[in-house]
Tab-separated table of C-alpha atoms in Angstrom:
chain	number	residue	atom	x	y	z
Y	1	MET	CA	31.386	-3.485	-15.112
Y	2	SER	CA	28.000	-2.444	-14.030
Y	3	TRP	CA	26.878	-2.331	-10.541
Y	4	THR	CA	25.095	-5.349	-8.724
Y	5	ARG	CA	21.701	-5.084	-7.179
Y	6	ASP	CA	23.106	-4.923	-3.985
Y	7	GLU	CA	25.615	-2.247	-4.986
Y	8	MET	CA	22.818	-0.126	-6.280
Y	9	ALA	CA	21.095	-0.777	-3.108
Y	10	ALA	CA	24.225	0.326	-0.985
Y	11	ARG	CA	24.479	3.449	-3.397
Y	12	ALA	CA	20.896	4.677	-2.335
Y	13	ALA	CA	21.669	3.856	1.340
Y	14	ARG	CA	24.202	6.483	1.154
Y	15	GLU	CA	21.623	9.110	0.778
Y	16	LEU	CA	20.110	8.139	4.491
Y	17	GLN	CA	20.639	10.639	6.918
Y	18	ASP	CA	20.636	10.114	10.804
Y	19	GLY	CA	16.996	10.349	12.072
Y	20	PHE	CA	15.417	9.821	8.794
Y	21	TYR	CA	12.053	8.008	8.349
Y	22	VAL	CA	12.280	6.046	5.326
Y	23	ASN	CA	9.917	3.978	3.059
Y	24	LEU	CA	11.599	1.308	0.821
Y	25	GLY	CA	9.764	-0.068	-2.117
Y	26	ILE	CA	9.564	-3.771	-3.328
Y	27	GLY	CA	12.574	-5.431	-4.846
Y	28	ILE	CA	15.925	-3.706	-5.087
Y	29	PRO	CA	14.673	-0.738	-2.931
Y	30	THR	CA	14.126	-3.183	0.030
Y	31	LEU	CA	17.779	-4.255	-0.117
Y	32	VAL	CA	18.644	-0.900	1.041
Y	33	ALA	CA	17.839	-1.834	4.505
Y	34	ASN	CA	20.836	-4.207	4.437
Y	35	HIS	CA	23.269	-1.215	3.666
Y	36	ILE	CA	22.393	1.334	6.405
Y	37	PRO	CA	25.712	3.159	7.023
Y	38	GLU	CA	27.426	2.832	10.290
Y	39	GLY	CA	26.154	5.309	13.162
Y	40	VAL	CA	23.107	6.369	10.972
Y	41	GLU	CA	19.922	5.585	12.807
Y	42	VAL	CA	16.800	5.416	10.348
Y	43	THR	CA	13.115	4.227	10.933
Y	44	LEU	CA	11.441	2.432	8.330
Y	45	GLN	CA	7.997	2.900	7.451
Y	46	SER	CA	5.462	0.134	5.987
Y	47	GLU	CA	2.475	1.781	4.556
Y	48	ASN	CA	0.163	-0.806	5.540
Y	49	GLY	CA	0.495	0.774	9.208
Y	50	MET	CA	3.828	0.548	10.919
Y	51	LEU	CA	6.915	2.534	11.793
Y	52	GLY	CA	10.061	0.692	12.834
Y	53	ILE	CA	10.250	-2.463	10.603
Y	54	GLY	CA	12.440	-5.197	12.216
Y	55	PRO	CA	14.283	-8.016	10.311
Y	56	PHE	CA	12.514	-11.124	9.044
Y	57	PRO	CA	11.128	-13.309	11.967
Y	58	PHE	CA	13.092	-16.545	13.125
Y	59	GLU	CA	11.421	-19.685	11.866
Y	60	GLY	CA	8.505	-20.378	13.972
Y	61	GLU	CA	7.821	-17.044	15.094
Y	62	GLU	CA	6.130	-15.573	12.026
Y	63	ASP	CA	2.922	-13.840	12.777
Y	64	ALA	CA	0.456	-13.279	10.047
Y	65	ASP	CA	-0.806	-10.151	11.786
Y	66	LEU	CA	2.930	-8.668	11.352
Y	67	ILE	CA	3.690	-8.160	7.553
Y	68	ASN	CA	5.055	-5.385	5.604
Y	69	ALA	CA	3.609	-3.735	2.422
Y	70	GLY	CA	5.027	-6.380	0.281
Y	71	LYS	CA	2.992	-8.928	2.449
Y	72	GLN	CA	6.078	-10.643	3.675
Y	73	THR	CA	6.376	-11.697	7.395
Y	74	ILE	CA	8.609	-9.120	9.486
Y	75	SER	CA	9.354	-8.609	13.072
Y	76	GLU	CA	8.923	-5.484	15.450
Y	77	LEU	CA	11.460	-3.320	16.948
Y	78	PRO	CA	11.533	-1.680	20.475
Y	79	ASN	CA	10.686	1.614	19.022
Y	80	THR	CA	7.979	0.240	16.751
Y	81	ALA	CA	4.533	1.983	16.472
Y	82	TYR	CA	1.479	0.516	14.714
Y	83	PHE	CA	-1.299	2.555	13.191
Y	84	SER	CA	-4.133	2.496	10.439
Y	85	SER	CA	-3.875	2.995	6.810
Y	86	ALA	CA	-5.414	6.477	6.955
Y	87	ASP	CA	-2.867	7.578	9.455
Y	88	SER	CA	-0.024	6.077	7.596
Y	89	PHE	CA	-1.056	7.767	4.346
Y	90	ALA	CA	-1.479	11.082	6.519
Y	91	MET	CA	2.069	10.905	7.384
Y	92	ILE	CA	3.379	10.117	3.776
Y	93	ARG	CA	1.156	12.779	2.244
Y	94	GLY	CA	1.628	15.269	4.876
Y	95	GLY	CA	5.469	15.252	4.046
Y	96	HIS	CA	6.619	13.503	7.367
Y	97	ILE	CA	8.358	10.863	5.612
Y	98	ASP	CA	11.974	12.035	4.844
Y	99	LEU	CA	13.123	9.523	1.852
Y	100	THR	CA	11.378	6.899	-0.417
Y	101	VAL	CA	13.168	4.469	-2.724
Y	102	LEU	CA	11.430	2.771	-5.407
Y	103	GLY	CA	11.671	1.052	-8.661
Y	104	ALA	CA	10.407	2.226	-11.973
Y	105	MET	CA	9.557	1.094	-15.574
Y	106	GLU	CA	10.561	4.616	-17.152
Y	107	VAL	CA	11.685	7.937	-15.522
Y	108	ALA	CA	11.615	10.762	-17.763
Y	109	GLU	CA	14.055	13.604	-17.925
Y	110	ASN	CA	11.432	16.127	-16.345
Y	111	GLY	CA	11.164	13.861	-13.326
Y	112	ASP	CA	8.053	11.999	-14.495
Y	113	ILE	CA	7.922	8.292	-13.397
Y	114	ALA	CA	5.958	5.312	-14.543
Y	115	ASN	CA	5.834	2.134	-12.629
Y	116	TRP	CA	2.416	0.936	-12.174
Y	117	MET	CA	0.915	-0.066	-15.335
Y	118	ILE	CA	1.620	-1.596	-18.886
Y	119	PRO	CA	-1.870	-1.009	-20.921
Y	120	GLY	CA	-3.368	-4.316	-21.762
Y	121	LYS	CA	-0.667	-6.454	-19.971
Y	122	MET	CA	-0.049	-5.311	-16.519
Y	123	ILE	CA	-3.134	-4.575	-14.435
Y	124	LYS	CA	-1.907	-5.029	-10.806
Y	125	GLY	CA	-2.634	-1.270	-9.569
Y	126	MET	CA	-0.610	1.104	-7.912
Y	127	GLY	CA	-0.855	0.452	-4.477
Y	128	GLY	CA	0.580	3.284	-2.444
Y	129	ALA	CA	3.261	4.392	-5.230
Y	130	MET	CA	1.344	7.500	-6.296
Y	131	ASP	CA	0.675	8.743	-2.721
Y	132	LEU	CA	4.571	8.119	-2.003
Y	133	VAL	CA	5.749	10.007	-4.909
Y	134	ALA	CA	3.469	12.959	-4.309
Y	135	GLY	CA	4.138	13.172	-0.688
Y	136	VAL	CA	7.402	12.000	0.317
Y	137	LYS	CA	10.174	14.926	0.662
Y	138	LYS	CA	12.808	13.119	-1.563
Y	139	ILE	CA	12.275	10.517	-4.175
Y	140	ILE	CA	14.859	8.178	-5.104
Y	141	VAL	CA	14.385	5.577	-8.085
Y	142	VAL	CA	16.793	2.715	-8.401
Y	143	MET	CA	16.367	0.789	-11.660
Y	144	GLU	CA	18.362	-1.076	-14.572
Y	145	HIS	CA	19.632	1.569	-16.899
Y	146	SER	CA	17.887	-0.525	-19.798
Y	147	SER	CA	14.630	-2.727	-20.026
Y	148	LYS	CA	15.166	-6.548	-20.769
Y	149	ASN	CA	14.652	-5.693	-24.400
Y	150	GLY	CA	17.719	-3.163	-24.319
Y	151	ASP	CA	15.502	-0.036	-24.371
Y	152	PRO	CA	16.686	2.842	-22.433
Y	153	LYS	CA	14.386	3.704	-19.189
Y	154	PHE	CA	15.567	7.239	-18.492
Y	155	ILE	CA	14.021	8.736	-21.402
Y	156	PRO	CA	12.918	12.188	-22.978
Y	157	ALA	CA	8.994	11.596	-22.134
Y	158	CYS	CA	7.380	8.614	-20.543
Y	159	THR	CA	5.371	6.511	-22.772
Y	160	LEU	CA	3.557	4.575	-20.049
Y	161	PRO	CA	0.698	5.727	-17.546
Y	162	LEU	CA	2.409	8.058	-14.980
Y	163	THR	CA	2.527	7.495	-11.394
Y	164	GLY	CA	3.649	10.965	-10.595
Y	165	LYS	CA	4.615	14.167	-12.555
Y	166	ASN	CA	8.065	15.725	-11.972
Y	167	VAL	CA	8.702	14.125	-8.799
Y	168	VAL	CA	11.827	12.080	-9.187
Y	169	ASP	CA	14.893	13.495	-7.249
Y	170	MET	CA	17.635	11.054	-7.961
Y	171	ILE	CA	18.069	7.832	-10.303
Y	172	ILE	CA	20.623	5.089	-9.555
Y	173	THR	CA	20.991	2.690	-12.209
Y	174	ASP	CA	23.277	-0.369	-12.545
Y	175	ILE	CA	25.772	1.948	-14.456
Y	176	ALA	CA	25.351	5.587	-13.559
Y	177	VAL	CA	23.498	7.746	-10.816
Y	178	PHE	CA	21.812	10.890	-11.814
Y	179	GLN	CA	20.526	13.803	-9.380
Y	180	ARG	CA	18.960	17.221	-9.519
Y	181	PRO	CA	18.841	19.982	-6.907
Y	182	ASP	CA	15.383	20.817	-7.516
Y	183	HIS	CA	12.103	20.187	-9.698
Y	184	ASP	CA	13.148	22.836	-11.857
Y	185	SER	CA	16.415	21.612	-12.783
Y	186	PRO	CA	17.675	18.977	-15.453
Y	187	PHE	CA	19.211	15.819	-13.871
Y	188	LYS	CA	23.055	15.791	-13.770
Y	189	LEU	CA	25.208	12.756	-14.092
Y	190	ILE	CA	27.308	12.636	-10.986
Y	191	GLU	CA	28.700	9.173	-10.957
Y	192	MET	CA	29.481	6.228	-12.924
Y	193	ALA	CA	29.939	2.659	-12.261
Y	194	PRO	CA	33.682	1.293	-12.356
Y	195	GLY	CA	34.802	1.250	-16.133
Y	196	ILE	CA	31.896	2.975	-17.425
Y	197	THR	CA	32.688	6.126	-19.202
Y	198	ALA	CA	30.371	9.272	-19.625
Y	199	GLU	CA	30.233	8.126	-23.425
Y	200	ASP	CA	29.044	4.655	-22.434
Y	201	VAL	CA	26.199	6.460	-20.413
Y	202	LYS	CA	25.301	8.816	-23.235
Y	203	ALA	CA	25.206	5.888	-25.861
Y	204	ARG	CA	22.636	3.893	-23.589
Y	205	THR	CA	20.519	7.092	-22.477
Y	206	THR	CA	17.895	8.963	-24.556
Y	207	ALA	CA	17.081	11.541	-21.911
Y	208	HIS	CA	18.740	14.875	-21.976
Y	209	TYR	CA	21.033	15.317	-18.907
Y	210	ILE	CA	23.961	17.606	-17.899
Y	211	LEU	CA	27.510	16.739	-17.161
I	1	MET	CA	-28.451	-3.195	23.442
I	2	LYS	CA	-26.739	-6.431	22.946
I	3	LYS	CA	-24.091	-6.069	20.062
I	4	LEU	CA	-22.790	-9.712	20.194
I	5	TYR	CA	-24.273	-12.077	17.480
I	6	PRO	CA	-24.261	-15.788	17.584
I	7	ASP	CA	-22.874	-15.984	14.084
I	8	ALA	CA	-21.705	-14.127	10.678
I	9	ALA	CA	-25.267	-14.928	9.096
I	10	ALA	CA	-27.212	-13.566	11.895
I	11	ALA	CA	-24.886	-10.447	12.155
I	12	LEU	CA	-25.501	-9.912	8.525
I	13	GLU	CA	-29.597	-10.437	8.728
I	14	GLY	CA	-31.590	-7.681	7.126
I	15	LEU	CA	-28.324	-6.018	6.058
I	16	LEU	CA	-27.681	-7.424	2.815
I	17	PHE	CA	-29.395	-6.499	-0.667
I	18	ASP	CA	-28.280	-6.703	-4.302
I	19	GLY	CA	-26.520	-3.923	-5.742
I	20	MET	CA	-25.268	-2.643	-2.291
I	21	HIS	CA	-21.694	-0.892	-1.632
I	22	VAL	CA	-19.602	-2.693	0.994
I	23	CYS	CA	-16.451	-1.499	2.462
I	24	ALA	CA	-14.064	-4.360	3.510
I	25	GLY	CA	-11.142	-3.983	5.657
I	26	GLY	CA	-7.722	-5.788	5.560
I	27	PHE	CA	-4.396	-5.581	3.760
I	28	GLY	CA	-3.700	-8.498	1.706
I	29	LEU	CA	-4.961	-11.402	3.607
I	30	CYS	CA	-3.680	-9.718	6.775
I	31	GLY	CA	-6.949	-8.860	9.070
I	32	ILE	CA	-9.396	-9.658	6.545
I	33	PRO	CA	-13.192	-10.176	7.544
I	34	GLU	CA	-13.157	-13.790	6.473
I	35	ARG	CA	-16.266	-14.700	8.475
I	36	LEU	CA	-18.321	-12.061	7.120
I	37	ILE	CA	-16.892	-12.647	3.600
I	38	ASP	CA	-18.104	-16.367	3.942
I	39	ALA	CA	-21.592	-15.325	5.163
I	40	ILE	CA	-22.114	-12.842	2.112
I	41	ARG	CA	-20.934	-15.644	-0.280
I	42	ASP	CA	-23.546	-18.147	1.477
I	43	ALA	CA	-26.260	-15.373	1.316
I	44	GLY	CA	-25.746	-14.888	-2.605
I	45	THR	CA	-25.934	-11.299	-2.624
I	46	LYS	CA	-25.252	-9.901	-5.788
I	47	ASP	CA	-24.057	-6.972	-7.912
I	48	LEU	CA	-21.833	-5.839	-5.079
I	49	THR	CA	-19.632	-2.671	-5.218
I	50	ILE	CA	-16.897	-3.503	-2.791
I	51	ALA	CA	-14.147	-0.680	-1.707
I	52	SER	CA	-11.155	-2.931	-0.272
I	53	ASN	CA	-7.305	-2.300	-0.835
I	54	ASN	CA	-6.980	-5.636	-2.442
I	55	ALA	CA	-9.322	-8.109	-3.968
I	56	GLY	CA	-7.956	-11.339	-1.757
I	57	ILE	CA	-6.031	-14.012	-3.826
I	58	ASP	CA	-7.787	-16.936	-5.714
I	59	GLY	CA	-10.104	-18.739	-3.522
I	60	GLU	CA	-9.229	-16.638	-0.309
I	61	GLY	CA	-10.746	-13.464	1.406
I	62	LEU	CA	-12.903	-11.275	-1.368
I	63	GLY	CA	-11.439	-13.897	-4.195
I	64	LYS	CA	-14.340	-16.148	-2.854
I	65	LEU	CA	-17.009	-13.381	-3.993
I	66	LEU	CA	-15.175	-13.204	-7.323
I	67	ARG	CA	-15.301	-16.645	-7.796
I	68	THR	CA	-19.245	-16.752	-7.305
I	69	ARG	CA	-19.269	-13.626	-9.362
I	70	GLN	CA	-21.183	-11.683	-6.928
I	71	VAL	CA	-19.037	-8.729	-7.355
I	72	LYS	CA	-19.929	-6.029	-10.000
I	73	LYS	CA	-17.284	-3.475	-9.351
I	74	MET	CA	-13.976	-3.290	-7.196
I	75	ILE	CA	-12.452	-0.107	-5.969
I	76	ALA	CA	-8.887	-1.033	-4.871
I	77	SER	CA	-5.396	-0.010	-4.903
I	78	TYR	CA	-3.702	-3.247	-5.952
I	79	VAL	CA	-4.993	-6.632	-7.226
I	80	GLY	CA	-2.160	-8.505	-8.070
I	81	GLU	CA	-1.661	-12.291	-7.003
I	82	ASN	CA	-5.237	-12.988	-8.164
I	83	LYS	CA	-5.853	-14.638	-11.438
I	84	GLU	CA	-9.769	-14.971	-11.407
I	85	PHE	CA	-9.929	-11.149	-10.906
I	86	GLU	CA	-7.337	-10.778	-13.806
I	87	ARG	CA	-9.453	-13.133	-16.007
I	88	GLN	CA	-12.878	-11.278	-15.314
I	89	TYR	CA	-11.524	-7.840	-15.649
I	90	LEU	CA	-9.916	-8.455	-18.998
I	91	ALA	CA	-13.109	-10.172	-20.186
I	92	GLY	CA	-14.979	-7.205	-19.356
I	93	GLU	CA	-17.000	-8.801	-16.662
I	94	LEU	CA	-15.877	-6.884	-13.841
I	95	GLU	CA	-15.659	-3.000	-13.383
I	96	VAL	CA	-12.487	-1.917	-11.595
I	97	GLU	CA	-11.692	1.537	-10.322
I	98	PHE	CA	-7.936	1.780	-9.360
I	99	CYS	CA	-7.469	4.181	-6.463
I	100	PRO	CA	-4.207	5.216	-4.953
I	101	GLN	CA	-4.033	3.457	-1.447
I	102	GLY	CA	-3.796	6.292	0.434
I	103	THR	CA	-6.510	8.142	-1.598
I	104	LEU	CA	-8.619	5.174	-0.756
I	105	ALA	CA	-7.837	5.334	3.047
I	106	GLU	CA	-8.474	8.938	3.254
I	107	ARG	CA	-11.907	8.547	1.103
I	108	CYS	CA	-12.979	5.945	3.857
I	109	ARG	CA	-11.845	8.424	6.660
I	110	ALA	CA	-13.288	11.365	5.006
I	111	GLY	CA	-16.521	9.555	4.227
I	112	GLY	CA	-16.815	8.517	7.722
I	113	ALA	CA	-16.188	11.627	9.180
I	114	GLY	CA	-18.984	13.333	6.898
I	115	ILE	CA	-16.550	15.065	4.561
I	116	PRO	CA	-17.969	14.450	0.986
I	117	GLY	CA	-14.678	15.295	-0.668
I	118	PHE	CA	-11.164	16.472	-0.055
I	119	TYR	CA	-8.116	17.740	-2.317
I	120	THR	CA	-4.949	15.826	-2.511
I	121	LYS	CA	-1.726	16.162	-4.619
I	122	THR	CA	-1.774	12.037	-5.053
I	123	GLY	CA	-2.244	11.409	-8.805
I	124	VAL	CA	-2.286	14.744	-10.143
I	125	GLY	CA	-1.188	14.639	-13.853
I	126	THR	CA	-1.888	10.874	-14.076
I	127	GLN	CA	-4.904	8.730	-15.162
I	128	VAL	CA	-6.229	8.937	-11.603
I	129	ALA	CA	-6.887	12.742	-12.094
I	130	GLU	CA	-8.868	12.309	-15.367
I	131	GLY	CA	-12.399	13.945	-15.112
I	132	LYS	CA	-11.544	15.263	-11.544
I	133	GLU	CA	-11.524	19.053	-10.474
I	134	VAL	CA	-8.104	20.467	-10.157
I	135	LYS	CA	-7.401	23.335	-7.768
I	136	ASN	CA	-4.252	25.171	-7.025
I	137	PHE	CA	-3.409	25.891	-3.460
I	138	ASP	CA	-0.276	27.938	-2.780
I	139	GLY	CA	1.148	27.053	-6.158
I	140	GLN	CA	0.249	23.220	-6.105
I	141	ASP	CA	-2.165	21.590	-7.783
I	142	TYR	CA	-4.599	19.331	-6.119
I	143	ILE	CA	-7.347	16.888	-7.167
I	144	LEU	CA	-10.880	16.570	-5.684
I	145	GLU	CA	-11.488	13.127	-4.442
I	146	ARG	CA	-14.818	12.008	-3.267
I	147	GLY	CA	-15.324	10.445	0.420
I	148	ILE	CA	-16.600	6.891	0.325
I	149	PHE	CA	-19.673	5.992	2.632
I	150	ALA	CA	-20.896	2.643	1.954
I	151	ASP	CA	-24.115	0.704	3.084
I	152	LEU	CA	-22.221	-1.790	5.098
I	153	ALA	CA	-18.633	-2.002	6.417
I	154	ILE	CA	-16.986	-5.390	7.535
I	155	VAL	CA	-13.911	-5.396	9.425
I	156	LYS	CA	-11.815	-7.747	11.596
I	157	ALA	CA	-10.560	-7.014	15.043
I	158	TRP	CA	-8.430	-8.593	17.555
I	159	LYS	CA	-10.279	-7.832	20.850
I	160	ALA	CA	-13.814	-6.350	21.612
I	161	ASP	CA	-15.612	-5.306	24.784
I	162	GLU	CA	-19.352	-6.257	24.986
I	163	SER	CA	-20.118	-2.431	24.057
I	164	GLY	CA	-18.085	-2.774	20.666
I	165	ASN	CA	-14.694	-0.837	21.671
I	166	LEU	CA	-12.602	-2.350	19.542
I	167	ILE	CA	-8.600	-3.137	19.460
I	168	PHE	CA	-6.805	-4.284	16.640
I	169	ARG	CA	-3.381	-6.291	16.418
I	170	LYS	CA	-0.215	-5.298	14.826
I	171	THR	CA	-0.643	-4.575	10.988
I	172	ALA	CA	-4.016	-6.169	11.026
I	173	ARG	CA	-5.239	-2.826	11.776
I	174	ASN	CA	-4.732	-1.441	8.239
I	175	PHE	CA	-7.887	-0.445	6.366
I	176	ASN	CA	-10.122	-1.919	9.158
I	177	GLN	CA	-10.102	1.087	11.377
I	178	PRO	CA	-11.059	3.965	8.525
I	179	MET	CA	-13.425	1.426	6.714
I	180	ALA	CA	-15.346	0.763	10.017
I	181	THR	CA	-16.533	4.362	10.262
I	182	ALA	CA	-17.211	4.718	6.335
I	183	ALA	CA	-20.800	3.115	6.217
I	184	LYS	CA	-24.236	3.190	7.460
I	185	ILE	CA	-23.449	0.228	9.552
I	186	CYS	CA	-20.460	-1.530	10.697
I	187	VAL	CA	-20.324	-5.425	11.467
I	188	ALA	CA	-16.935	-6.610	13.345
I	189	GLU	CA	-15.671	-10.039	13.579
I	190	VAL	CA	-13.350	-10.284	16.659
I	191	GLU	CA	-11.124	-13.032	18.213
I	192	GLU	CA	-12.283	-12.533	21.531
I	193	VAL	CA	-15.020	-10.419	23.359
I	194	VAL	CA	-14.090	-9.593	26.965
I	195	PRO	CA	-16.372	-8.005	29.529
I	196	VAL	CA	-16.765	-4.059	29.605
I	197	GLY	CA	-14.278	-2.680	31.893
I	198	SER	CA	-11.538	-4.809	31.111
I	199	LEU	CA	-9.863	-3.112	28.383
I	200	ASP	CA	-7.919	0.125	29.010
I	201	PRO	CA	-10.127	3.153	27.773
I	202	ASP	CA	-6.793	4.762	26.742
I	203	GLY	CA	-6.043	1.884	24.480
I	204	ILE	CA	-9.090	1.670	22.342
I	205	HIS	CA	-8.410	1.775	18.713
I	206	LEU	CA	-12.020	2.150	17.330
I	207	PRO	CA	-14.875	3.324	19.848
I	208	GLY	CA	-17.952	1.329	19.761
I	209	VAL	CA	-20.041	3.930	18.512
I	210	TYR	CA	-19.062	2.598	15.025
I	211	VAL	CA	-19.503	-0.960	15.661
I	212	LYS	CA	-23.415	-1.926	15.689
I	213	ARG	CA	-23.220	-5.666	15.372
I	214	MET	CA	-20.260	-8.101	16.323
I	215	ILE	CA	-19.384	-11.904	16.111
I	216	ILE	CA	-16.724	-13.802	17.619
I	217	GLY	CA	-14.964	-15.574	14.454
I	218	ALA	CA	-12.305	-17.684	16.303
I	219	PRO	CA	-10.650	-19.965	15.834
I	220	TYR	CA	-8.566	-18.205	13.125
I	221	ASP	CA	-6.251	-19.924	10.996
I	222	LYS	CA	-4.525	-16.909	9.473
I	223	LYS	CA	-3.040	-17.238	6.378
I	224	ILE	CA	0.307	-15.992	5.313
I	225	GLU	CA	1.034	-14.734	1.650
I	226	PHE	CA	4.727	-14.662	1.727
I	227	ARG	CA	6.476	-16.480	4.563
I	228	THR	CA	9.911	-14.944	5.047
I	229	VAL	CA	12.087	-15.772	7.758
I	230	ARG	CA	15.691	-15.640	8.975
I	231	GLN	CA	17.946	-18.514	10.441
I	232	LYS	CA	18.814	-18.269	14.182
I	233	GLU	CA	22.684	-17.522	14.590
I	234	VAL	CA	24.331	-20.877	15.377
I	235	ALA	CA	27.224	-20.477	18.070
I	236	ALA	CA	30.390	-21.296	16.438
């Protein structure tokens, strides 16, 4: 049995600590906000210039001047602060954001991540992803273990253009969790989805990791 | 000196020329200087190099200048949701420089502050670093990025006083604030101009020194790219 998108988000949410300032990427990472553990207070950052992201607004209360980095309408909280894009990335690049959760197309065993471009195919741009992986203290990748074609995504070396070099700290897929204590150490398999064995993970992974 | 002009065409008079470099504020369709974009389209200025986080969407924002083929080069971080952009780019008709979002913001902040370049770890070891100087500080590699200082900045704010002090609203501040500083001249469009003395001097987001000309662009029909809402809980 593999984990659902919500279960992957819930697993990532267990890494949140009281007082953390956190940036969540688009897709499964956004779901992390629904699983913040009881008693843990986190402040969500939106890189278009906001700390303290509230829930989606009630119907009729949408405000075109109040959106998240995915350009969705959101609401503000009592502790919300607004600032410019320059200030926003100053706090990201300056190491003031504790954690970011983002998706990826590929992660390499050395911590490289590729998630912004498929040459000749996808040309949307990197947005704030390169700044986030370079500047945030802890980088968690949440992604399916295999691509739609069934190819492994946690691999020996990235084949796609990189978003960041040796930056990933933790990988949460639909079947397993890998972690490393620092950027000089290999990833270690630390958890598996119910019914998934270490053998299953090995069979579906080409990256080297430790047990 | 009166900074308020009757309309966008008047505010841009004498400032536009073919091949010029423009900084355009906004994030997606949030806080974009739409009246000034329309006026540049109507003026027909060509071969523009535009620094903007996004390139609008089809037929909205900078998408209008793409449609009329007035843009030679875009410097942007994210250009999804724009088919005409994609078509021109893949056909080799449009030059694109992808720039990480934070690096773009800092390039404008730095350029506007008289800083021609700065080192950042964003993009180290990626395509973005190609051809750029790498320098090691305290064991960490950084790449040299250049400041941006354009011929013209076009921005959108919420309120201005008659002296050009600006206040932005919520997340519509985004790139408008740094980009307003990153050009020889900044033209701002605002929703409302109030008499000097009516804004709290402690609450000014952008001092009037940066704003040379402005217009009232209201009424605005602000577009939302992705309308997301939640339902009110109904009492059982």
